[in-house]
């Protein structure tokens, strides 16, 4: 094995030995020179050698295998000669499209993507027509092999694309199964962004004296991506986000959040604030996911709120901004995330929201990427106000430039002016008000008072609960105990769904925490810590009822174990939270799973154990209506 990591002396595509038709296609697509992984891998693959290729995401691995394999395809043999396994449907489609693209000079060439969640019949028809290349997710490929609809006796090359991701998603058993079934005599190419041990083991078992091509890029992130972070402080992340989106020059935007639920909620909240936003997560049926990505590509959508897994490998050139709304789990994920922007040498922006206690992650990222991430300030009120006004002025200028209806309107305004004897400026101001409503009015200073008003329900609860005198506290407590309807519980409508406060609201469960009034900690601080640790909106944290040495808090039902563990370990102002679930008659010792805080993780892990052909994930089969309902245990906002 030879390890090479040359980066200089890049050969041109013409010297690599690709088939003329393939070369012609690349020239037309406009690739100037091969990327390092392409330059290294293509000659080996053309020779028919096995290869173990490692290079960061966004470095052109697809073409690194597609171009040489296409160069060797036998167009007369209308049978699968190349099989590519990819971790997700999106990637399977993307790779399949890339093949199609690079093969546009190859007459009669056929490639088909096969993946779970899509109708079998469509895939069977495509396979029946005769294809040269099959790109599929491991489970669905396995199903077709079992059914006999995918015969691989003519296979010449197997590609494992994004192998580390397949491992991470629990597909490795399926991959090994496929590897066991295919003809002994074949070429194998394994591409991966990272080389965990298990991948190495697979390559030792299944690859035959592979050429090892490892491209160690100086920095793992594109240099064309400007990276900034905002230290989460003093403002809700959603408000910070909207401020940023308002003044940044953006095109397409991907926002990463940790949980599927959060992607939906955040997308809804952004839509409500006037952004063309949608969510992308593993629960959304495949068809819809494709449509969503296409909308982003086509500009009908500007903001995609996604989980790591759902957005992995997305290649949408117009993405100008990646926003890490929640900090990524590790530096790898960060690199993958921001690799969605700055594609193919364009410029891009990455913004990371990071809480003070997550600072260590910031340093790890800087170390891993060997790039500085600079601190950014939120746009000030003045900047936003100026920006809004300027934008409006620009709209006026644009409208004046478009002559179309101006004549007609001029007549109306003129007659109005004459009839009413009102100066043009006054009329213009009225029209501006009609067209802009209050959206241009200067943002006001967020005084404490104002904040309190806007968050009334919680603030009331907070101040009363945490600052009441001993006497007050006791009576408060009694009132809760009784569960009686009082004037106070009326004011908590929002948080208690119109039920007495002692009832846990629907979709919520009650927890006990080891912080009480004696600790002199504000309920607000507790809410903030819980929300940040659990990946919840502050609004989703239910009522905190403080007692002397402990408190109770209502949290969305179905807290995943890892979140619970993280919460158990967290501290608020030097006091351990020591959260415990309070069992009610209806709930088990462990909270039942439901819709809030789900991550992509458990589902993909589950796949590991899945037997039989029911592939595609239950996500794909969930009717959207039902999902939409399930998403919102709380309807009261
Ligand atoms: P990876 O699989 O390594 O993450 P991709 O294969 O998805 O990367 O390629 C990333 C982007 O780079 C794609 O948009 C692709 O069209 C583009 N690309 C690939 N090779 C070249 C090249 N030689 N020159 C310019 N752009 C390229
Ligand atoms: Mg790839």
XYZ file of C-alpha atoms and ligand atoms in Angstrom:
665
model
C 0.000 0.000 0.000
C 1.221 3.415 -0.775
C -0.085 6.461 0.867
C -0.052 9.572 -1.177
C -1.045 13.018 -0.250
C 0.333 15.135 -2.957
C -1.534 18.273 -3.566
C 0.648 20.059 -6.016
C 1.395 19.132 -9.622
C -2.188 18.536 -10.551
C -2.501 16.739 -13.835
C -5.229 17.727 -16.223
C -8.231 15.535 -16.929
C -6.839 14.908 -20.387
C -3.773 13.091 -19.068
C -5.651 10.751 -16.778
C -6.668 8.283 -19.456
C -10.423 8.732 -19.322
C -12.580 7.636 -22.267
C -12.948 10.421 -24.863
C -16.726 10.691 -24.426
C -16.379 11.034 -20.700
C -13.659 13.611 -21.077
C -15.830 15.544 -23.503
C -18.673 15.604 -20.990
C -16.440 17.014 -18.258
C -15.164 19.702 -20.533
C -18.730 20.713 -21.293
C -19.688 20.650 -17.637
C -16.801 22.994 -17.066
C -14.532 21.232 -14.612
C -11.121 22.731 -15.171
C -8.861 20.284 -13.451
C -9.252 17.172 -11.377
C -9.425 17.592 -7.639
C -6.631 15.860 -5.683
C -8.715 12.780 -4.890
C -9.719 12.563 -8.547
C -6.166 12.914 -9.776
C -5.025 10.169 -7.423
C -7.906 7.760 -7.664
C -8.811 7.826 -11.339
C -5.679 6.071 -12.672
C -6.008 3.238 -10.154
C -9.661 2.729 -10.922
C -9.008 2.788 -14.655
C -6.448 0.044 -14.101
C -9.087 -2.033 -12.394
C -7.434 -1.869 -9.021
C -9.237 -1.869 -5.687
C -9.035 1.408 -3.907
C -9.486 2.818 -0.456
C -10.060 6.534 -0.831
C -10.244 9.049 1.935
C -10.956 12.712 1.399
C -13.067 15.311 3.059
C -16.574 15.952 1.979
C -16.938 18.281 -0.972
C -13.695 17.205 -2.572
C -15.248 15.561 -5.608
C -15.247 11.908 -4.610
C -18.248 11.153 -6.807
C -16.444 12.024 -10.008
C -13.341 10.277 -8.668
C -15.104 6.950 -9.108
C -17.829 7.807 -11.611
C -15.501 9.060 -14.348
C -13.156 6.043 -14.493
C -15.967 3.538 -14.063
C -17.957 5.166 -16.842
C -14.865 5.027 -19.007
C -14.859 1.259 -18.638
C -18.559 0.573 -18.992
C -19.667 -1.835 -21.714
C -22.658 -0.061 -23.217
C -23.706 -3.139 -25.189
C -24.127 -5.172 -22.054
C -27.356 -3.815 -20.606
C -26.819 -5.334 -17.198
C -25.619 -3.899 -13.910
C -21.868 -3.553 -14.127
C -21.404 -1.028 -11.375
C -23.190 -0.943 -8.059
C -22.783 2.054 -5.788
C -23.978 1.831 -2.210
C -24.750 5.154 -0.583
C -26.058 5.876 2.904
C -29.119 7.975 2.177
C -31.723 8.375 -0.499
C -30.589 11.913 -1.144
C -27.061 10.781 -1.765
C -28.182 7.861 -3.899
C -30.123 10.273 -6.068
C -27.285 12.759 -6.145
C -24.744 10.147 -7.196
C -27.124 8.745 -9.765
C -27.627 12.207 -11.224
C -23.888 12.732 -11.309
C -23.455 9.508 -13.297
C -26.167 10.635 -15.696
C -24.472 13.965 -16.073
C -20.985 12.616 -16.681
C -22.414 10.045 -19.094
C -24.364 12.428 -21.259
C -22.165 11.601 -24.238
C -22.571 7.858 -23.772
C -25.453 6.792 -26.044
C -27.891 4.408 -24.417
C -26.358 4.627 -20.984
C -28.695 3.953 -18.070
C -28.330 4.459 -14.364
C -31.021 3.933 -11.773
C -31.208 4.991 -8.156
C -32.988 2.548 -5.858
C -33.855 3.494 -2.338
C -36.344 2.854 0.371
C -39.541 4.808 0.494
C -40.003 4.739 -3.248
C -42.450 2.419 -4.940
C -40.849 -0.913 -5.848
C -42.680 -1.099 -9.157
C -41.009 1.987 -10.517
C -37.609 0.624 -9.577
C -38.418 -2.805 -10.977
C -39.450 -1.300 -14.291
C -36.206 0.636 -14.458
C -34.171 -2.444 -13.600
C -36.067 -4.473 -16.197
C -35.328 -1.980 -18.939
C -31.677 -2.752 -18.492
C -29.249 -0.551 -16.634
C -25.492 -0.264 -16.532
C -25.152 1.340 -13.137
C -27.237 0.940 -10.012
C -26.946 3.376 -7.135
C -28.805 2.394 -4.028
C -29.150 2.468 -0.307
C -27.963 -0.802 1.246
C -31.307 -1.994 2.574
C -33.223 -1.522 -0.643
C -30.418 -3.044 -2.689
C -30.536 -6.047 -0.391
C -34.287 -6.337 -0.864
C -33.980 -6.308 -4.630
C -31.196 -8.869 -4.521
C -33.342 -11.129 -2.342
C -36.328 -10.766 -4.650
C -34.149 -11.552 -7.607
C -35.019 -8.257 -9.255
C -31.418 -7.139 -9.031
C -29.021 -9.668 -10.471
C -25.381 -8.912 -9.958
C -23.717 -11.771 -11.790
C -22.406 -9.286 -14.343
C -21.121 -6.882 -11.714
C -17.620 -5.595 -12.272
C -17.305 -2.944 -9.673
C -18.794 -2.205 -6.302
C -18.443 1.261 -4.810
C -19.038 1.977 -1.150
C -19.630 5.706 -1.056
C -19.547 7.673 2.194
C -18.653 4.437 3.970
C -18.234 6.066 7.366
C -21.723 7.429 7.135
C -23.105 4.008 6.240
C -21.361 2.687 9.297
C -22.722 5.483 11.431
C -26.234 4.821 10.247
C -26.018 1.170 11.102
C -25.909 -0.159 7.555
C -22.669 -2.042 7.899
C -24.286 -5.469 8.272
C -26.276 -4.847 5.129
C -23.163 -3.721 3.309
C -21.298 -6.844 4.367
C -24.241 -8.966 3.276
C -24.070 -7.420 -0.181
C -20.313 -7.876 -0.277
C -20.789 -11.579 0.485
C -23.315 -12.070 -2.329
C -21.600 -10.498 -5.288
C -19.267 -12.348 -7.673
C -15.803 -13.036 -6.345
C -14.145 -11.397 -9.293
C -14.832 -7.727 -9.011
C -13.259 -4.424 -8.290
C -14.106 -2.674 -5.045
C -13.782 1.009 -4.318
C -14.384 2.356 -0.870
C -14.686 6.091 -0.327
C -15.023 7.725 3.001
C -14.468 11.085 4.618
C -13.006 9.440 7.710
C -11.402 6.074 8.377
C -12.752 4.610 11.580
C -11.394 1.194 12.517
C -14.440 -0.677 11.370
C -14.074 0.732 7.891
C -10.445 -0.249 7.874
C -11.441 -3.764 8.896
C -13.931 -4.012 6.086
C -11.334 -2.897 3.621
C -8.902 -5.497 4.940
C -11.507 -8.219 4.590
C -13.093 -7.308 1.301
C -10.590 -5.251 -0.639
C -7.882 -6.906 -2.630
C -4.529 -5.185 -2.251
C -6.113 -1.760 -2.516
C -4.365 1.420 -3.478
C -4.669 3.696 -0.504
C -5.425 7.237 -1.503
C -5.671 9.613 1.343
C -5.985 13.279 0.662
C -4.994 15.244 3.668
C -6.188 18.695 2.985
C -4.455 21.405 4.913
C -7.711 22.617 6.262
C -10.774 20.499 6.353
C -13.059 23.365 5.551
C -13.198 25.416 2.427
C -11.136 28.556 2.651
C -13.839 30.386 0.813
C -16.165 29.983 3.775
C -16.129 32.799 6.280
C -16.695 31.364 9.726
C -18.175 33.306 12.593
C -19.760 32.486 15.907
C -22.261 34.254 18.091
C -22.005 33.660 21.794
C -25.534 32.905 22.912
C -26.322 35.439 25.542
C -29.069 37.738 26.555
C -31.384 36.931 23.720
C -33.405 34.010 22.538
C -31.668 32.176 19.727
C -34.668 32.590 17.473
C -34.601 36.350 17.827
C -30.885 36.404 17.220
C -31.393 34.289 14.149
C -34.033 36.552 12.663
C -31.876 39.590 13.283
C -29.003 37.983 11.485
C -31.153 36.828 8.603
C -32.567 40.289 8.264
C -29.280 42.023 7.572
C -27.037 39.354 6.078
C -26.828 39.203 2.324
C -28.182 35.714 1.872
C -29.240 33.408 -0.884
C -30.032 29.854 0.182
C -29.661 29.083 3.874
C -29.366 25.834 5.779
C -29.958 25.933 9.491
C -28.877 22.946 11.509
C -30.693 21.900 14.606
C -30.247 18.786 16.630
C -33.699 17.338 16.748
C -36.291 16.531 14.170
C -38.953 18.252 16.195
C -36.907 21.373 16.367
C -36.444 21.471 12.599
C -40.199 21.572 12.184
C -40.816 24.105 14.907
C -38.066 26.392 13.808
C -39.205 26.221 10.195
C -42.734 27.068 11.292
C -41.558 29.977 13.379
C -39.406 31.312 10.582
C -42.273 30.978 8.119
C -44.442 32.900 10.531
C -41.802 35.608 10.465
C -41.981 35.826 6.718
C -39.147 33.586 5.579
C -39.680 30.977 2.883
C -38.617 28.188 5.189
C -39.195 24.475 5.504
C -37.894 21.576 7.532
C -35.858 18.634 6.289
C -35.562 15.639 8.537
C -35.663 11.882 8.427
C -39.340 11.719 9.361
C -40.458 13.564 6.289
C -41.545 11.194 3.538
C -38.968 10.762 0.850
C -41.039 12.263 -1.955
C -41.565 15.383 0.041
C -37.897 15.607 0.933
C -36.994 15.546 -2.717
C -39.521 18.244 -3.430
C -38.198 20.346 -0.604
C -34.620 20.107 -1.820
C -35.742 20.931 -5.336
C -37.592 23.963 -4.071
C -34.457 25.127 -2.354
C -32.506 24.594 -5.526
C -35.097 26.451 -7.560
C -35.421 29.349 -5.158
C -39.024 28.782 -4.049
C -37.541 28.086 -0.654
C -34.750 30.055 0.942
C -34.325 28.477 4.320
C -34.044 24.820 5.114
C -33.968 23.775 8.737
C -32.341 20.373 8.807
C -30.859 17.679 10.951
C -27.318 16.534 10.286
C -28.367 13.255 8.770
C -31.024 14.682 6.475
C -28.724 17.346 5.058
C -25.662 15.185 4.780
C -23.981 15.616 1.434
C -26.585 17.988 0.001
C -25.185 19.763 -2.979
C -27.149 22.926 -3.613
C -24.899 25.573 -5.131
C -27.005 28.545 -4.036
C -26.510 27.932 -0.333
C -24.789 31.061 0.883
C -25.157 30.496 4.617
C -24.929 27.603 6.985
C -26.200 28.419 10.429
C -25.412 26.107 13.297
C -28.413 26.947 15.415
C -27.473 24.118 17.718
C -23.858 23.320 18.225
C -22.821 20.160 16.315
C -22.052 16.961 18.200
C -18.472 16.851 17.026
C -16.015 18.610 14.791
C -16.715 16.155 11.976
C -20.341 17.164 11.878
C -19.331 20.794 11.843
C -17.154 20.238 8.821
C -19.924 18.342 7.075
C -22.411 21.025 7.900
C -20.462 23.974 6.655
C -19.429 21.988 3.607
C -22.979 22.654 2.372
C -21.877 26.161 1.476
C -18.873 27.416 -0.426
C -19.417 24.600 -2.922
C -16.967 24.332 -5.775
C -14.956 27.401 -4.909
C -17.842 29.772 -4.252
C -17.938 31.964 -1.207
C -19.997 31.033 1.758
C -20.748 31.973 5.313
C -20.939 29.775 8.356
C -22.380 31.025 11.605
C -22.217 29.061 14.810
C -24.441 29.699 17.813
C -22.543 28.653 20.841
C -23.375 28.876 24.513
C -20.673 29.897 26.942
C -20.472 26.407 28.368
C -19.990 24.966 24.884
C -16.879 27.019 24.337
C -14.712 23.967 24.398
C -16.411 22.737 21.240
C -15.542 26.012 19.586
C -11.874 25.468 20.331
C -11.995 21.873 19.144
C -13.516 23.008 15.883
C -10.894 25.670 15.400
C -8.201 23.140 16.103
C -9.611 20.513 13.800
C -10.212 22.888 10.907
C -7.119 24.944 11.614
C -9.160 28.010 10.966
C -10.130 30.849 13.178
C -13.769 31.356 13.835
C -14.321 34.992 14.585
C -16.804 36.320 17.045
C -19.676 38.254 15.594
C -21.973 40.761 17.176
C -25.622 40.695 16.501
C -26.853 43.464 14.281
C -27.926 46.343 16.466
C -31.366 47.839 16.411
C -30.012 50.806 14.523
C -28.468 48.610 11.886
C -31.674 46.700 11.451
C -33.746 49.849 11.274
C -31.434 51.376 8.710
C -31.441 48.148 6.781
C -35.224 48.012 6.689
C -35.500 51.581 5.519
C -32.864 51.105 2.859
C -34.572 48.006 1.617
C -37.828 49.893 1.335
C -36.162 52.750 -0.503
C -34.688 50.247 -2.892
C -38.130 48.792 -3.489
C -39.404 52.237 -4.384
C -36.559 52.734 -6.800
C -37.235 49.340 -8.340
C -40.922 50.114 -8.719
C -40.161 53.424 -10.382
C -37.921 51.566 -12.794
C -40.734 49.267 -13.828
C -42.922 51.483 -15.956
C -45.789 49.019 -16.377
C -48.602 50.313 -14.217
C -47.195 53.626 -13.120
C -49.196 55.691 -15.576
C -52.429 54.225 -14.430
C -51.657 54.810 -10.768
C -50.368 58.284 -11.434
C -53.792 59.219 -12.758
C -55.556 57.846 -9.710
C -53.237 59.632 -7.309
C -53.502 62.839 -9.236
C -57.290 62.774 -9.192
C -57.230 61.924 -5.492
C -54.891 64.794 -4.793
C -57.167 67.201 -6.640
C -60.374 65.939 -5.069
C -59.069 65.870 -1.525
C -56.559 68.640 -1.736
C -53.941 66.595 0.074
C -50.231 67.029 -0.705
C -48.475 64.232 -2.603
C -46.122 63.593 0.282
C -49.022 62.846 2.576
C -50.519 60.484 0.070
C -47.206 58.758 -0.432
C -46.856 58.282 3.301
C -50.312 56.757 3.501
C -49.471 54.387 0.663
C -46.218 53.415 2.336
C -48.137 52.617 5.455
C -50.574 50.549 3.434
C -47.855 48.557 1.772
C -45.539 48.116 4.741
C -47.848 48.038 7.715
C -45.793 48.348 10.835
C -42.941 46.277 9.458
C -40.713 49.283 8.877
C -41.299 50.954 12.164
C -38.084 51.255 14.124
C -37.331 48.307 16.346
C -37.739 49.436 19.859
C -35.237 49.053 22.593
C -35.917 45.817 24.406
C -36.369 47.189 27.819
C -36.789 44.696 30.582
C -40.312 45.893 30.931
C -41.131 45.149 27.379
C -39.601 41.733 27.536
C -41.634 41.008 30.576
C -44.755 41.998 28.780
C -44.077 39.793 25.824
C -43.334 36.782 27.951
C -46.002 37.485 30.429
C -47.116 34.021 31.369
C -43.684 32.760 32.227
C -42.537 35.950 33.843
C -45.477 35.966 36.176
C -44.835 32.444 37.071
C -41.163 33.144 37.521
C -41.409 36.146 39.662
C -44.074 34.781 41.845
C -42.555 31.383 42.204
C -39.037 32.381 42.834
C -39.335 35.588 44.712
C -42.338 35.100 46.879
C -41.939 35.291 50.586
C -42.020 32.198 52.649
C -45.588 32.833 53.453
C -46.463 33.474 49.884
C -44.705 30.338 48.874
C -46.605 28.217 51.256
C -49.938 29.482 50.224
C -48.871 29.100 46.659
C -48.015 25.572 47.268
C -51.233 24.854 48.999
C -53.059 26.241 46.092
C -51.238 23.869 43.767
C -51.897 20.979 46.019
C -55.555 21.618 46.022
C -55.425 21.957 42.327
C -58.113 24.540 42.744
C -58.993 26.998 40.071
C -57.910 30.375 41.225
C -57.447 33.716 39.641
C -53.815 32.858 39.276
C -54.354 29.670 37.450
C -56.481 31.627 35.015
C -53.487 33.743 34.124
C -51.541 30.581 33.346
C -53.822 29.469 30.615
C -50.999 29.396 28.190
C -48.872 27.076 30.221
C -51.448 24.859 31.701
C -53.836 24.448 28.808
C -56.669 25.777 30.872
C -56.324 23.091 33.463
C -55.554 23.658 37.093
C -51.831 24.018 37.528
C -51.442 20.763 39.334
C -52.312 18.847 36.205
C -49.472 18.053 33.881
C -50.420 19.528 30.511
C -51.072 17.111 27.698
C -47.908 15.983 25.977
C -45.876 16.874 29.051
C -44.406 15.037 31.976
C -43.446 16.292 35.368
C -39.917 16.206 36.695
C -38.447 16.998 40.043
C -35.270 19.017 40.283
C -33.049 19.540 43.278
C -33.203 23.308 43.161
C -35.594 25.250 45.302
C -36.118 28.688 46.715
C -33.377 28.206 49.289
C -30.841 28.093 46.489
C -31.669 31.565 45.393
C -31.809 30.681 41.753
C -34.299 32.236 39.396
C -36.727 29.964 37.619
C -35.638 31.740 34.445
C -32.123 30.385 34.837
C -33.465 26.880 35.287
C -35.606 27.216 32.182
C -32.656 28.478 30.178
C -30.398 25.635 31.242
C -32.995 22.971 30.585
C -33.933 24.407 27.212
C -30.344 24.664 26.061
C -29.353 21.250 27.309
C -32.423 19.483 25.949
C -32.505 21.365 22.679
C -35.908 22.875 23.377
C -37.359 26.273 22.822
C -37.702 28.179 26.047
C -41.418 28.224 25.402
C -41.499 24.462 25.375
C -40.290 24.230 28.914
C -43.473 24.048 30.924
C -44.316 25.480 34.305
C -41.620 25.566 36.962
C -43.112 25.345 40.387
C -40.547 26.265 43.007
C -40.733 24.978 46.508
C -38.294 25.414 49.320
C -35.663 22.789 48.608
C -36.780 21.469 45.261
C -39.024 22.309 42.347
C -41.031 20.600 39.702
C -40.915 21.323 36.029
C -43.070 20.054 33.194
C -41.205 18.954 30.102
C -42.340 17.572 26.761
C -43.094 13.882 27.038
C -40.749 11.303 25.630
C -37.411 12.667 26.671
C -34.690 10.573 25.035
C -32.288 8.867 27.386
C -29.251 10.826 26.319
C -31.028 14.112 26.885
C -32.132 12.931 30.288
C -28.596 11.928 31.119
C -27.273 15.274 29.996
C -29.862 17.030 32.127
C -29.026 14.955 35.157
C -25.468 16.102 34.858
C -26.193 19.759 34.367
C -25.731 22.527 36.844
C -27.459 25.837 37.341
C -25.463 28.472 39.156
C -23.347 25.970 40.992
C -26.292 23.792 41.924
C -26.795 20.361 40.433
C -30.132 19.880 38.684
C -30.453 16.197 39.617
C -33.550 15.854 37.606
C -35.881 12.940 38.287
C -38.979 11.879 36.510
C -42.037 11.988 38.720
C -44.076 8.947 37.972
C -47.776 9.460 37.640
C -50.343 6.675 37.546
C -50.396 6.753 33.818
C -46.712 6.890 33.044
C -44.117 4.189 33.283
C -40.853 4.550 35.103
C -39.303 5.695 31.870
C -41.107 8.414 30.024
C -42.978 7.042 27.026
C -41.509 8.103 23.742
C -43.275 10.766 21.864
C -42.640 13.522 19.437
C -40.595 16.163 21.159
C -36.848 16.084 21.262
C -36.334 13.209 18.879
C -32.993 13.027 17.247
C -32.168 11.167 14.084
C -30.046 8.797 16.059
C -32.293 6.150 17.521
C -34.075 5.486 14.304
C -30.964 4.908 12.315
C -29.547 2.745 15.048
C -32.700 0.697 14.976
C -32.043 -0.106 11.381
C -29.199 -2.217 12.504
C -31.514 -4.742 13.973
C -34.136 -4.611 11.307
C -34.655 -7.861 9.545
C -36.511 -8.603 6.365
C -37.405 -6.353 3.530
C -39.615 -3.760 5.174
C -37.159 -1.065 4.238
C -37.490 2.591 3.733
C -38.185 3.329 7.334
C -41.464 3.911 8.954
C -40.810 7.556 8.454
C -41.571 7.276 4.795
C -44.868 5.609 5.479
C -46.200 8.008 8.014
C -49.010 9.982 6.482
C -48.058 13.631 6.600
C -51.304 14.658 8.223
C -50.798 12.446 11.166
C -47.269 13.609 11.526
C -48.239 17.212 11.508
C -50.627 16.597 14.331
C -48.211 14.554 16.319
C -45.597 17.238 15.985
C -47.492 19.610 18.153
C -48.387 18.252 21.497
C -49.034 21.787 22.548
C -51.475 23.720 20.466
C -51.609 26.752 22.573
C -49.001 28.995 21.079
P -17.778 14.616 -2.095
O -18.461 13.352 -2.514
O -16.299 14.460 -1.966
O -18.382 15.216 -0.883
P -18.944 15.676 -4.499
O -18.587 14.547 -5.384
O -20.344 15.759 -4.051
O -17.975 15.702 -3.241
O -18.508 17.030 -5.246
C -18.683 18.296 -4.675
C -18.932 19.352 -5.722
O -17.752 19.604 -6.461
C -19.990 18.975 -6.729
O -20.811 20.101 -6.929
C -19.227 18.654 -7.999
O -19.984 18.963 -9.145
C -18.024 19.568 -7.866
N -16.829 19.037 -8.530
C -16.382 17.761 -8.498
N -15.224 17.640 -9.184
C -14.935 18.871 -9.642
C -13.848 19.398 -10.424
N -12.843 18.634 -10.836
N -13.882 20.715 -10.702
C -14.893 21.500 -10.257
N -15.929 21.071 -9.529
C -15.955 19.763 -9.213
Mg -19.862 12.156 -1.807
